[in-house]
Amino acid sequence: MNTPNTILIGDIHSCSLEFRKLIDLLSPSVGDNLVLMGDLLNKGPDPEGTLELFESLQCLCLQGNHDLNHLEASRGKAKLKEEGKMTKEMMSEKSYHRYLEAVKKMPLFLEADDFIAVHGALLPGIPLDEQPKGVLTGSVSLDRSWKDHLDLDRPLVVGHKRYSTTESEPSIIKGKFYGIDTGCVYGGRLTALLLPEGKIVQVDAAKNYSAEI
Ligand SMILES: [Mn+2]
């Protein structure tokens, strides 16, 4: 009998092949809580396939800076990034609309009993629901040392950046910090973190996609 897990998956960035491989490898059970860390699309080769797999899983995806940029651009509040324009061009109007609808529903953070997850970062000493949106989504750049100043009662899981000095490995301070963006779109790996046991499951990127665009 399997205990229900939380499975958190790092930045997918339109890498549908690696996303599919990782899901096949994990074969999540019905009771498992599946959480994507955000930046679902942009930079990678297959936004439509990624969106379709995401929809078929009916999982939670946190809002990343790339997701937010699409939403804000669609509302005339921001300029769409170059990689965003390319993603939009690669998608049918219908699927792009579905993506925007999905982004509207993406939470800025996830507060569970045994962990907190955000795509970007947190400022120390500020309650989760008062944290600036730009910080939570990673739209505002902070010095990499932001994570050294936190004082949380639970482990924090983030995506957005490769924090590890070891190539394609997640950055882990057990029980405190899990940085699980391991640069799949840059030819690194797509990483899943299984909580509560802290197990890591990874899939190698088939190639460095971002070098092409
Ligand atoms: Mn990001």
XYZ file of C-alpha atoms and ligand atoms in Angstrom:
214
model
C 0.000 0.000 0.000
C 1.388 3.386 -0.944
C 1.168 6.364 1.395
C -0.024 9.512 -0.365
C 2.847 11.696 -1.416
C 3.260 15.242 -2.454
C 5.157 15.312 -5.730
C 6.609 18.692 -6.676
C 8.023 19.144 -10.185
C 10.467 21.901 -11.189
C 10.223 24.384 -14.068
C 8.949 22.623 -17.198
C 9.290 25.484 -19.726
C 7.435 23.707 -22.566
C 9.608 20.576 -22.331
C 6.756 18.118 -22.905
C 8.998 15.124 -23.637
C 10.792 15.304 -20.287
C 7.527 16.175 -18.494
C 5.893 13.049 -19.951
C 8.899 10.873 -19.089
C 8.950 12.102 -15.510
C 5.206 11.531 -15.053
C 5.554 8.011 -16.513
C 8.434 7.331 -14.145
C 6.545 8.609 -11.110
C 3.165 7.159 -12.122
C 1.334 9.244 -9.516
C -1.466 7.500 -7.617
C -4.924 9.011 -7.347
C -4.295 10.192 -3.781
C -0.967 11.858 -4.584
C -0.789 15.597 -4.487
C 0.929 16.753 -7.673
C 2.326 20.294 -7.760
C 4.153 21.977 -10.648
C 6.494 24.758 -9.572
C 5.513 27.210 -12.346
C 6.975 28.528 -15.613
C 4.932 25.871 -17.332
C 5.618 27.360 -20.791
C 8.207 29.524 -22.642
C 11.679 28.812 -24.058
C 11.081 25.115 -24.775
C 9.875 23.251 -27.874
C 6.307 22.118 -27.191
C 3.955 24.492 -25.361
C 0.783 22.811 -26.648
C 1.856 19.299 -25.665
C 2.930 20.597 -22.259
C -0.401 22.345 -21.726
C -2.322 19.230 -22.789
C -0.401 17.003 -20.389
C -0.878 19.536 -17.593
C -4.638 19.610 -18.270
C -4.868 15.824 -18.345
C -3.231 15.618 -14.922
C -5.532 18.160 -13.294
C -2.745 19.110 -10.941
C -1.840 22.369 -9.304
C 0.662 24.684 -10.979
C 2.118 27.660 -9.135
C 2.359 30.943 -11.013
C 5.836 31.648 -12.344
C 7.195 34.885 -13.766
C 6.806 33.590 -17.327
C 3.182 32.595 -16.710
C 2.455 35.960 -15.101
C 4.012 37.821 -18.024
C 1.558 36.172 -20.449
C -1.380 37.123 -18.241
C -0.259 40.710 -17.736
C 0.494 41.136 -21.436
C -2.983 39.853 -22.307
C -4.401 42.559 -20.033
C -2.212 45.268 -21.527
C -0.283 45.635 -18.272
C 3.084 44.413 -19.543
C 5.027 43.814 -22.732
C 5.155 40.157 -23.759
C 8.728 38.836 -23.503
C 10.412 37.617 -26.699
C 10.155 33.976 -25.562
C 6.500 34.640 -24.753
C 5.859 35.885 -28.285
C 7.441 32.734 -29.690
C 5.343 30.528 -27.417
C 2.172 32.353 -28.461
C 3.065 31.893 -32.141
C 3.644 28.171 -31.596
C 0.155 27.707 -30.149
C -3.301 27.794 -31.682
C -5.437 30.706 -30.551
C -7.662 28.260 -28.736
C -4.919 26.610 -26.716
C -3.293 29.942 -25.928
C -6.632 31.094 -24.530
C -6.810 27.917 -22.425
C -3.312 28.625 -21.126
C -4.297 32.159 -20.083
C -7.363 30.790 -18.306
C -5.129 28.282 -16.509
C -2.673 31.013 -15.485
C -5.521 32.993 -13.911
C -6.124 30.032 -11.614
C -2.471 29.451 -10.708
C -1.861 30.258 -7.048
C 1.064 32.476 -6.046
C 2.038 30.126 -3.221
C 1.083 26.843 -1.639
C 0.999 26.538 2.120
C 0.753 22.922 3.249
C 1.054 21.488 6.757
C 4.575 20.248 6.130
C 5.987 22.626 3.498
C 5.592 25.944 1.695
C 6.071 26.222 -2.072
C 6.508 29.283 -4.298
C 7.919 29.645 -7.798
C 10.209 32.557 -7.044
C 11.183 33.713 -3.587
C 10.072 35.049 -0.217
C 11.059 38.116 1.755
C 11.933 37.444 5.398
C 9.498 38.440 8.134
C 6.478 39.014 5.886
C 3.381 36.766 6.031
C 2.806 34.704 2.889
C -0.382 36.482 1.887
C 1.323 39.869 2.199
C 4.392 38.965 0.129
C 4.725 41.040 -3.068
C 3.452 39.211 -6.159
C 6.652 40.049 -8.017
C 8.739 38.326 -5.346
C 6.526 35.214 -5.131
C 6.478 34.746 -8.901
C 10.144 35.619 -9.383
C 9.310 38.586 -11.629
C 11.376 40.796 -9.349
C 14.999 39.718 -9.140
C 16.476 39.334 -5.685
C 20.036 38.703 -4.662
C 20.622 34.931 -4.497
C 21.209 35.225 -0.763
C 17.492 35.906 -0.101
C 17.085 32.299 1.026
C 19.730 32.654 3.749
C 17.611 35.175 5.653
C 14.430 33.150 5.994
C 13.054 31.959 9.281
C 10.280 29.519 8.424
C 8.729 26.769 10.526
C 8.500 24.486 7.494
C 10.698 23.569 4.531
C 10.469 25.874 1.510
C 10.312 24.497 -2.028
C 11.123 26.844 -4.930
C 11.751 26.726 -8.671
C 12.829 29.587 -10.953
C 16.616 29.346 -10.635
C 19.368 26.788 -10.458
C 20.645 27.252 -6.942
C 22.943 24.260 -6.884
C 26.613 24.597 -7.675
C 26.526 20.972 -8.817
C 25.368 20.652 -12.414
C 21.697 19.661 -12.718
C 21.370 18.670 -9.067
C 18.725 20.265 -6.887
C 19.834 22.537 -4.071
C 18.865 20.881 -0.808
C 19.212 21.863 2.805
C 17.289 18.954 4.267
C 14.121 19.963 6.081
C 14.686 23.632 5.193
C 15.170 24.437 1.531
C 14.603 22.624 -1.758
C 15.506 24.447 -4.985
C 14.262 22.076 -7.659
C 14.702 24.007 -10.915
C 17.516 22.065 -12.519
C 17.495 23.777 -15.917
C 15.722 21.197 -18.065
C 15.225 23.675 -20.916
C 18.962 24.468 -20.796
C 19.905 20.836 -21.261
C 19.870 20.027 -17.545
C 17.274 17.840 -15.901
C 13.623 17.945 -14.906
C 13.391 17.243 -11.192
C 10.654 15.883 -8.947
C 10.787 16.116 -5.171
C 8.708 13.636 -3.190
C 7.608 14.777 0.222
C 7.626 13.911 3.059
C 10.514 11.505 2.432
C 12.576 13.977 0.405
C 13.286 11.581 -2.459
C 14.480 13.090 -5.748
C 13.512 11.673 -9.159
C 15.043 13.204 -12.295
C 14.878 12.961 -16.073
C 17.719 14.191 -18.296
C 16.815 16.806 -20.894
C 17.042 15.373 -24.396
C 18.933 18.495 -25.453
C 19.630 22.150 -24.695
C 16.468 23.630 -26.188
C 17.084 27.222 -25.232
C 20.281 27.326 -27.278
C 18.115 27.141 -30.407
C 15.861 30.103 -29.730
Mn 10.942 31.600 -13.328
